[in-house]
GROMACS .gro file of C-alpha atoms in nm:
model
  335
    1MET     CA    1  -4.623  -2.972   6.283
    2ARG     CA    2  -4.897  -2.823   6.257
    3ALA     CA    3  -4.734  -2.465   6.173
    4CYS     CA    4  -4.560  -2.711   5.864
    5ARG     CA    5  -4.941  -2.803   5.807
    6ARG     CA    6  -5.066  -2.458   5.812
    7GLU     CA    7  -5.296  -2.597   6.140
    8PRO     CA    8  -5.358  -2.298   6.443
    9VAL     CA    9  -5.079  -2.342   6.649
   10PRO     CA   10  -5.055  -2.189   7.083
   11HIS     CA   11  -4.767  -2.031   6.974
   12THR     CA   12  -4.515  -2.039   6.697
   13PRO     CA   13  -4.265  -2.338   6.692
   14VAL     CA   14  -3.962  -2.261   6.715
   15TRP     CA   15  -3.603  -2.514   6.650
   16PHE     CA   16  -3.236  -2.338   6.484
   17MET     CA   17  -3.085  -2.496   6.202
   18ARG     CA   18  -2.753  -2.634   6.365
   19GLN     CA   19  -2.899  -2.608   6.678
   20ALA     CA   20  -2.698  -2.940   6.788
   21GLY     CA   21  -2.361  -2.874   6.826
   22ARG     CA   22  -2.150  -2.570   6.727
   23SER     CA   23  -2.223  -2.354   7.012
   24LEU     CA   24  -2.270  -2.574   7.258
   25PRO     CA   25  -1.994  -2.630   7.539
   26GLU     CA   26  -2.160  -2.941   7.597
   27TYR     CA   27  -2.113  -3.124   7.237
   28LEU     CA   28  -1.803  -2.924   7.186
   29LYS     CA   29  -1.698  -3.201   7.533
   30VAL     CA   30  -1.890  -3.524   7.440
   31ARG     CA   31  -1.726  -3.456   7.033
   32GLU     CA   32  -1.340  -3.381   7.216
   33GLY     CA   33  -1.134  -3.599   6.960
   34ILE     CA   34  -1.387  -3.751   6.773
   35PRO     CA   35  -1.315  -3.688   6.422
   36MET     CA   36  -1.698  -3.532   6.256
   37LEU     CA   37  -1.822  -3.794   6.009
   38ASP     CA   38  -1.735  -4.089   6.324
   39SER     CA   39  -1.951  -3.894   6.555
   40CYS     CA   40  -2.246  -3.910   6.270
   41MET     CA   41  -2.177  -4.230   6.232
   42ARG     CA   42  -2.208  -4.368   6.646
   43PRO     CA   43  -2.585  -4.395   6.788
   44ASP     CA   44  -2.496  -4.333   7.157
   45LEU     CA   45  -2.329  -3.926   7.000
   46VAL     CA   46  -2.571  -3.870   6.737
   47THR     CA   47  -2.858  -3.948   7.033
   48GLU     CA   48  -2.739  -3.730   7.270
   49ILE     CA   49  -2.592  -3.454   7.039
   50THR     CA   50  -2.940  -3.429   6.889
   51LEU     CA   51  -3.114  -3.416   7.255
   52GLN     CA   52  -2.862  -3.144   7.422
   53PRO     CA   53  -3.060  -2.802   7.219
   54VAL     CA   54  -3.421  -2.939   7.330
   55ARG     CA   55  -3.311  -2.994   7.673
   56ARG     CA   56  -3.094  -2.669   7.671
   57HIS     CA   57  -3.306  -2.385   7.497
   58ASN     CA   58  -3.644  -2.563   7.506
   59VAL     CA   59  -3.715  -2.548   7.174
   60ASP     CA   60  -4.001  -2.755   6.964
   61ALA     CA   61  -3.788  -2.999   6.721
   62ALA     CA   62  -3.508  -3.142   6.764
   63ILE     CA   63  -3.281  -3.161   6.426
   64TYR     CA   64  -3.134  -3.507   6.335
   65PHE     CA   65  -2.753  -3.504   6.399
   66SER     CA   66  -2.558  -3.549   6.073
   67ASP     CA   67  -2.373  -3.396   5.784
   68ILE     CA   68  -2.511  -3.396   5.451
   69VAL     CA   69  -2.204  -3.634   5.289
   70VAL     CA   70  -2.296  -3.894   5.497
   71PRO     CA   71  -2.489  -4.101   5.312
   72LEU     CA   72  -2.239  -4.045   5.021
   73LYS     CA   73  -1.936  -4.167   5.255
   74ALA     CA   74  -2.182  -4.470   5.332
   75ILE     CA   75  -2.206  -4.605   4.959
   76GLY     CA   76  -1.780  -4.585   4.970
   77ILE     CA   77  -1.711  -4.194   4.811
   78ASP     CA   78  -1.380  -4.103   4.942
   79LEU     CA   79  -1.389  -3.839   5.144
   80ASP     CA   80  -1.358  -3.641   5.451
   81ILE     CA   81  -1.460  -3.331   5.669
   82LYS     CA   82  -1.118  -3.103   5.777
   83PRO     CA   83  -1.140  -2.905   6.020
   84GLY     CA   84  -1.205  -2.511   5.956
   85VAL     CA   85  -1.218  -2.681   5.606
   86GLY     CA   86  -1.535  -2.910   5.523
   87PRO     CA   87  -1.609  -3.214   5.318
   88VAL     CA   88  -1.313  -3.285   5.114
   89VAL     CA   89  -1.327  -3.585   4.819
   90GLU     CA   90  -1.074  -3.751   4.712
   91ARG     CA   91  -1.116  -3.801   4.342
   92PRO     CA   92  -1.413  -3.576   4.221
   93ILE     CA   93  -1.615  -3.686   3.970
   94ARG     CA   94  -1.587  -3.483   3.642
   95SER     CA   95  -1.650  -3.693   3.353
   96ARG     CA   96  -1.863  -4.039   3.330
   97ALA     CA   97  -1.698  -4.306   3.416
   98ASP     CA   98  -1.653  -4.144   3.734
   99LEU     CA   99  -1.999  -4.198   3.748
  100ALA     CA  100  -1.934  -4.551   3.905
  101GLN     CA  101  -1.852  -4.407   4.198
  102LEU     CA  102  -2.212  -4.350   4.300
  103ARG     CA  103  -2.441  -4.637   4.338
  104ASP     CA  104  -2.764  -4.659   4.532
  105LEU     CA  105  -2.797  -4.622   4.861
  106THR     CA  106  -2.923  -4.952   5.123
  107PRO     CA  107  -3.100  -4.952   5.452
  108GLU     CA  108  -2.833  -5.149   5.559
  109ASP     CA  109  -2.552  -4.875   5.429
  110VAL     CA  110  -2.652  -4.660   5.707
  111SER     CA  111  -2.817  -4.910   6.001
  112TYR     CA  112  -2.641  -4.654   6.231
  113VAL     CA  113  -2.970  -4.396   6.161
  114THR     CA  114  -3.221  -4.652   6.165
  115GLU     CA  115  -3.072  -4.753   6.551
  116ALA     CA  116  -3.024  -4.381   6.654
  117ILE     CA  117  -3.379  -4.264   6.567
  118GLY     CA  118  -3.504  -4.548   6.750
  119MET     CA  119  -3.335  -4.427   7.072
  120LEU     CA  120  -3.425  -4.070   6.929
  121THR     CA  121  -3.781  -4.093   6.940
  122GLY     CA  122  -3.776  -4.285   7.282
  123GLU     CA  123  -3.663  -3.972   7.428
  124LEU     CA  124  -3.803  -3.699   7.276
  125GLY     CA  125  -4.180  -3.845   7.336
  126ALA     CA  126  -4.410  -3.582   7.152
  127THR     CA  127  -4.159  -3.344   7.040
  128PRO     CA  128  -4.074  -3.387   6.667
  129LEU     CA  129  -3.765  -3.520   6.500
  130ILE     CA  130  -3.643  -3.359   6.134
  131GLY     CA  131  -3.520  -3.596   5.935
  132PHE     CA  132  -3.246  -3.440   5.677
  133ALA     CA  133  -3.010  -3.407   5.399
  134GLY     CA  134  -2.809  -3.256   5.169
  135ALA     CA  135  -3.030  -3.205   4.786
  136PRO     CA  136  -2.894  -3.275   4.495
  137PHE     CA  137  -2.738  -2.937   4.358
  138THR     CA  138  -2.510  -2.857   4.712
  139LEU     CA  139  -2.357  -3.302   4.671
  140ALA     CA  140  -2.293  -3.248   4.305
  141SER     CA  141  -2.110  -2.934   4.400
  142TYR     CA  142  -1.906  -3.129   4.670
  143LEU     CA  143  -1.852  -3.384   4.439
  144VAL     CA  144  -1.772  -3.128   4.110
  145GLU     CA  145  -1.561  -2.943   4.304
  146GLY     CA  146  -1.330  -3.147   4.537
  147GLY     CA  147  -1.437  -2.974   4.857
  148PRO     CA  148  -1.645  -2.644   4.964
  149SER     CA  149  -1.641  -2.358   4.645
  150ARG     CA  150  -1.677  -2.003   4.656
  151ASN     CA  151  -1.751  -1.973   4.333
  152HIS     CA  152  -1.877  -2.366   4.197
  153GLU     CA  153  -1.659  -2.306   3.803
  154HIS     CA  154  -1.631  -2.684   3.821
  155THR     CA  155  -1.949  -2.725   3.872
  156LYS     CA  156  -2.129  -2.540   3.617
  157ALA     CA  157  -1.876  -2.580   3.349
  158LEU     CA  158  -2.021  -2.969   3.381
  159MET     CA  159  -2.373  -2.787   3.392
  160TYR     CA  160  -2.320  -2.607   3.064
  161GLY     CA  161  -2.091  -2.793   2.872
  162ASP     CA  162  -2.247  -3.125   2.921
  163PRO     CA  163  -2.575  -3.124   3.044
  164GLN     CA  164  -2.666  -3.485   2.967
  165LEU     CA  165  -2.413  -3.613   3.249
  166TRP     CA  166  -2.493  -3.342   3.467
  167ALA     CA  167  -2.886  -3.457   3.464
  168ASP     CA  168  -2.761  -3.777   3.513
  169LEU     CA  169  -2.549  -3.696   3.795
  170LEU     CA  170  -2.859  -3.526   4.017
  171ASP     CA  171  -3.050  -3.835   3.902
  172ARG     CA  172  -2.837  -4.020   4.006
  173LEU     CA  173  -2.766  -3.810   4.374
  174SER     CA  174  -3.155  -3.738   4.395
  175ASP     CA  175  -3.244  -4.158   4.387
  176ILE     CA  176  -2.955  -4.157   4.706
  177THR     CA  177  -3.131  -3.858   4.879
  178ALA     CA  178  -3.447  -4.033   4.843
  179ALA     CA  179  -3.379  -4.348   5.001
  180PHE     CA  180  -3.139  -4.214   5.311
  181LEU     CA  181  -3.469  -3.984   5.393
  182LYS     CA  182  -3.638  -4.264   5.363
  183VAL     CA  183  -3.451  -4.446   5.545
  184GLN     CA  184  -3.489  -4.192   5.849
  185ILE     CA  185  -3.877  -4.181   5.818
  186GLU     CA  186  -3.928  -4.498   5.844
  187ALA     CA  187  -3.748  -4.503   6.190
  188GLY     CA  188  -3.945  -4.177   6.300
  189ALA     CA  189  -3.840  -3.893   6.149
  190SER     CA  190  -4.176  -3.701   6.202
  191ALA     CA  191  -4.082  -3.436   5.895
  192VAL     CA  192  -3.761  -3.398   5.716
  193GLN     CA  193  -3.553  -3.095   5.528
  194LEU     CA  194  -3.384  -3.079   5.228
  195PHE     CA  195  -3.062  -2.845   5.264
  196ASP     CA  196  -2.961  -2.694   4.911
  197SER     CA  197  -2.680  -2.456   5.077
  198TRP     CA  198  -2.500  -2.382   4.777
  199VAL     CA  199  -2.890  -2.318   4.527
  200GLY     CA  200  -2.820  -1.981   4.543
  201ALA     CA  201  -2.531  -1.919   4.335
  202LEU     CA  202  -2.791  -2.044   4.020
  203SER     CA  203  -2.988  -1.806   3.820
  204PRO     CA  204  -3.328  -1.895   3.812
  205ALA     CA  205  -3.342  -2.004   3.510
  206ASP     CA  206  -3.079  -2.238   3.522
  207TYR     CA  207  -3.296  -2.407   3.820
  208ARG     CA  208  -3.552  -2.432   3.690
  209ARG     CA  209  -3.353  -2.598   3.407
  210SER     CA  210  -3.105  -2.849   3.530
  211VAL     CA  211  -3.170  -2.816   3.862
  212MET     CA  212  -3.524  -2.901   4.021
  213PRO     CA  213  -3.625  -3.186   3.806
  214ALA     CA  214  -3.384  -3.379   4.088
  215SER     CA  215  -3.489  -3.166   4.363
  216GLN     CA  216  -3.914  -3.255   4.303
  217LYS     CA  217  -3.789  -3.637   4.287
  218VAL     CA  218  -3.625  -3.660   4.585
  219PHE     CA  219  -4.001  -3.469   4.705
  220GLU     CA  220  -4.220  -3.702   4.558
  221ALA     CA  221  -3.977  -4.003   4.669
  222VAL     CA  222  -4.082  -3.913   5.028
  223ALA     CA  223  -4.474  -3.795   4.928
  224GLY     CA  224  -4.665  -4.064   5.047
  225TYR     CA  225  -4.563  -4.093   5.397
  226GLY     CA  226  -4.764  -3.779   5.466
  227VAL     CA  227  -4.453  -3.630   5.647
  228PRO     CA  228  -4.385  -3.221   5.598
  229ARG     CA  229  -4.113  -3.117   5.345
  230ILE     CA  230  -3.894  -2.814   5.411
  231HIS     CA  231  -3.652  -2.708   5.151
  232PHE     CA  232  -3.400  -2.426   5.237
  233GLY     CA  233  -3.080  -2.247   5.068
  234VAL     CA  234  -2.895  -1.960   5.168
  235GLY     CA  235  -2.902  -1.669   4.928
  236THR     CA  236  -3.210  -1.812   4.755
  237GLY     CA  237  -3.406  -1.499   4.752
  238GLU     CA  238  -3.440  -1.493   4.367
  239LEU     CA  239  -3.557  -1.899   4.404
  240LEU     CA  240  -3.811  -1.904   4.663
  241GLY     CA  241  -4.126  -1.975   4.421
  242LEU     CA  242  -3.924  -2.263   4.275
  243LEU     CA  243  -3.799  -2.397   4.566
  244GLY     CA  244  -4.207  -2.421   4.677
  245GLU     CA  245  -4.246  -2.524   4.370
  246ALA     CA  246  -3.990  -2.826   4.346
  247GLY     CA  247  -4.254  -2.996   4.605
  248ALA     CA  248  -4.202  -2.899   4.895
  249ASP     CA  249  -4.470  -2.764   5.212
  250VAL     CA  250  -4.244  -2.567   5.418
  251VAL     CA  251  -4.009  -2.305   5.248
  252GLY     CA  252  -3.716  -2.170   5.456
  253VAL     CA  253  -3.601  -1.812   5.393
  254ASP     CA  254  -3.279  -1.687   5.456
  255TRP     CA  255  -3.231  -1.312   5.658
  256ARG     CA  256  -3.213  -1.141   5.319
  257VAL     CA  257  -3.603  -1.132   5.205
  258PRO     CA  258  -3.896  -0.998   5.484
  259LEU     CA  259  -4.107  -1.246   5.561
  260ASP     CA  260  -4.410  -1.098   5.373
  261GLU     CA  261  -4.225  -1.074   5.088
  262ALA     CA  262  -4.079  -1.382   5.105
  263ALA     CA  263  -4.462  -1.473   5.137
  264ARG     CA  264  -4.543  -1.340   4.790
  265ARG     CA  265  -4.247  -1.483   4.619
  266VAL     CA  266  -4.360  -1.817   4.741
  267GLY     CA  267  -4.782  -1.786   4.640
  268PRO     CA  268  -5.056  -1.977   4.854
  269GLY     CA  269  -5.034  -2.324   4.975
  270LYS     CA  270  -4.706  -2.324   5.170
  271ALA     CA  271  -4.574  -2.182   5.588
  272LEU     CA  272  -4.276  -2.053   5.564
  273GLN     CA  273  -3.963  -2.124   5.810
  274GLY     CA  274  -3.704  -1.849   5.958
  275ASN     CA  275  -3.531  -1.576   5.959
  276LEU     CA  276  -3.361  -1.387   6.203
  277ASP     CA  277  -2.997  -1.283   6.105
  278PRO     CA  278  -2.762  -1.529   6.319
  279ALA     CA  279  -2.546  -1.265   6.360
  280VAL     CA  280  -2.805  -1.029   6.531
  281LEU     CA  281  -2.772  -1.326   6.861
  282PHE     CA  282  -2.427  -1.123   6.922
  283SER     CA  283  -2.568  -0.776   7.006
  284THR     CA  284  -2.790  -0.633   7.269
  285GLN     CA  285  -3.084  -0.839   7.397
  286ASP     CA  286  -3.306  -0.524   7.328
  287ALA     CA  287  -3.139  -0.538   6.998
  288VAL     CA  288  -3.238  -0.938   6.968
  289LYS     CA  289  -3.598  -0.891   7.084
  290ALA     CA  290  -3.638  -0.567   6.830
  291LYS     CA  291  -3.547  -0.767   6.544
  292THR     CA  292  -3.726  -1.058   6.626
  293ASP     CA  293  -4.026  -0.837   6.666
  294GLU     CA  294  -3.958  -0.735   6.319
  295VAL     CA  295  -3.916  -1.073   6.206
  296LEU     CA  296  -4.250  -1.182   6.375
  297ALA     CA  297  -4.428  -0.888   6.218
  298ALA     CA  298  -4.351  -1.009   5.841
  299ALA     CA  299  -4.466  -1.350   5.991
  300GLN     CA  300  -4.838  -1.214   6.133
  301ASN     CA  301  -4.996  -1.314   5.822
  302LEU     CA  302  -4.854  -1.670   5.687
  303GLU     CA  303  -5.094  -1.921   5.642
  304GLY     CA  304  -4.761  -2.122   5.886
  305HIS     CA  305  -4.456  -1.994   6.022
  306VAL     CA  306  -4.193  -2.198   6.186
  307PHE     CA  307  -3.979  -1.926   6.385
  308ASN     CA  308  -3.594  -1.991   6.329
  309LEU     CA  309  -3.269  -1.813   6.209
  310GLY     CA  310  -3.209  -1.740   5.836
  311HIS     CA  311  -2.899  -1.971   5.828
  312GLY     CA  312  -2.743  -2.197   6.110
  313VAL     CA  313  -2.635  -2.117   6.463
  314LEU     CA  314  -2.297  -1.914   6.455
  315PRO     CA  315  -2.015  -2.106   6.582
  316THR     CA  316  -1.942  -1.852   6.816
  317THR     CA  317  -2.301  -1.797   6.950
  318ASP     CA  318  -2.384  -1.730   7.307
  319PRO     CA  319  -2.596  -2.041   7.411
  320ASP     CA  320  -2.791  -1.851   7.662
  321ALA     CA  321  -2.914  -1.596   7.361
  322LEU     CA  322  -3.019  -1.882   7.210
  323THR     CA  323  -3.242  -2.014   7.530
  324ARG     CA  324  -3.407  -1.639   7.611
  325LEU     CA  325  -3.492  -1.615   7.204
  326VAL     CA  326  -3.721  -1.898   7.202
  327GLU     CA  327  -3.848  -1.840   7.584
  328TYR     CA  328  -3.906  -1.477   7.368
  329VAL     CA  329  -4.081  -1.619   7.048
  330HIS     CA  330  -4.303  -1.819   7.266
  331THR     CA  331  -4.420  -1.557   7.491
  332ARG     CA  332  -4.434  -1.316   7.225
  333THR     CA  333  -4.640  -1.530   7.003
  334ALA     CA  334  -4.852  -1.709   7.212
  335ARG     CA  335  -5.244  -1.733   7.139
   0.00000   0.00000   0.00000
C-alpha cells in the first residue's frame, strides 16, 4: 500500500498476476471437477484459492480470485469459460437491440463476493487484498467477438462503424465494472486493479477517443474510497501515458518496456508495477536473478515500485521459482 502511494518502504513489495491458481498444485487439487465460474461463486473456494499463494510464496498482497467475466455472468449474460479457449458468449452484442442484455449490477447479484472478501480480510490480517475487474474495452471485446480474439475485427468494426453504439456499450460496461469494484472495496479490498488485457490492440488515438472516457469513468467512480487504483494492459507500451491519464495511481507495465523508460512515458505522480518477463522463470536460478536485477536497477529512481511479472504467471511455472523470486526481491531491496 505504501509503494502504491509512493511512500518509503522497507523493501520492494511483490505480488504476481494470476498468483492465485494456474501453477499451484494445491489450486489444481481444490478445483478438481469444478468449472471455473462455479469456483468463482463459492466463497469458501475463493477464500482458500486467494490465500494459497500468500501462504506459499510470502507475497506482500493477495489478489481476489475471480474472473473478468464474473460481473457479466452475474447480470445474466449467457457465457461460459471453456477450458483451453476462454470465455465464450452465446449471443454476441452486435446491434443496439443487443445492449438490452446489459442491465445494472447490484450488490445482491454478487453477494458471494461480499461474503468471500469478509472471510478473506479476517484471514489475511495486515496483508492487503487487491480487488479486480476487467476494463470496459476488454469486456466489450469478449461480448462483441463472442470469445477471445486475435485481431478484434468485430470489435474494431463496431468501434469505427457505429461510434455511438460503441460509446453506449462502453458506458454501460463502465457502470457495471464500477459497481463490481465498489462491492469489493466496501467489503474490504485495500486496492483495486483494472485489467485491460486486450487494449494493446489499439493505437493511442483510438484509445484516447474510443476507450479512455469509459476507463476514466470507472476510476472516478471509486476515487472517493481513497484506495490505490492500478491499471494494467498487455502490449501497452505506446499507451502507458494514457493508462495513467485515465486515472490510475499505479500503472502496470508489461515486460516489453524497461521501467525507467516506462516512467518517462507515464510522467510524474504515479507508481509503477512490474515487470519481469514471466518466461524468465523457466530459466536457471542465476538467469532469474540477473534479469530481476535488471528490473530492480531500472526501477531505482521510481517514485513508487511494486514488483510483479510483466503479465500473468504461466500455467507450467515451477511454484518454487516464484517463492525464490519473492525472497530474492525482498532481500535484494531491503532498505
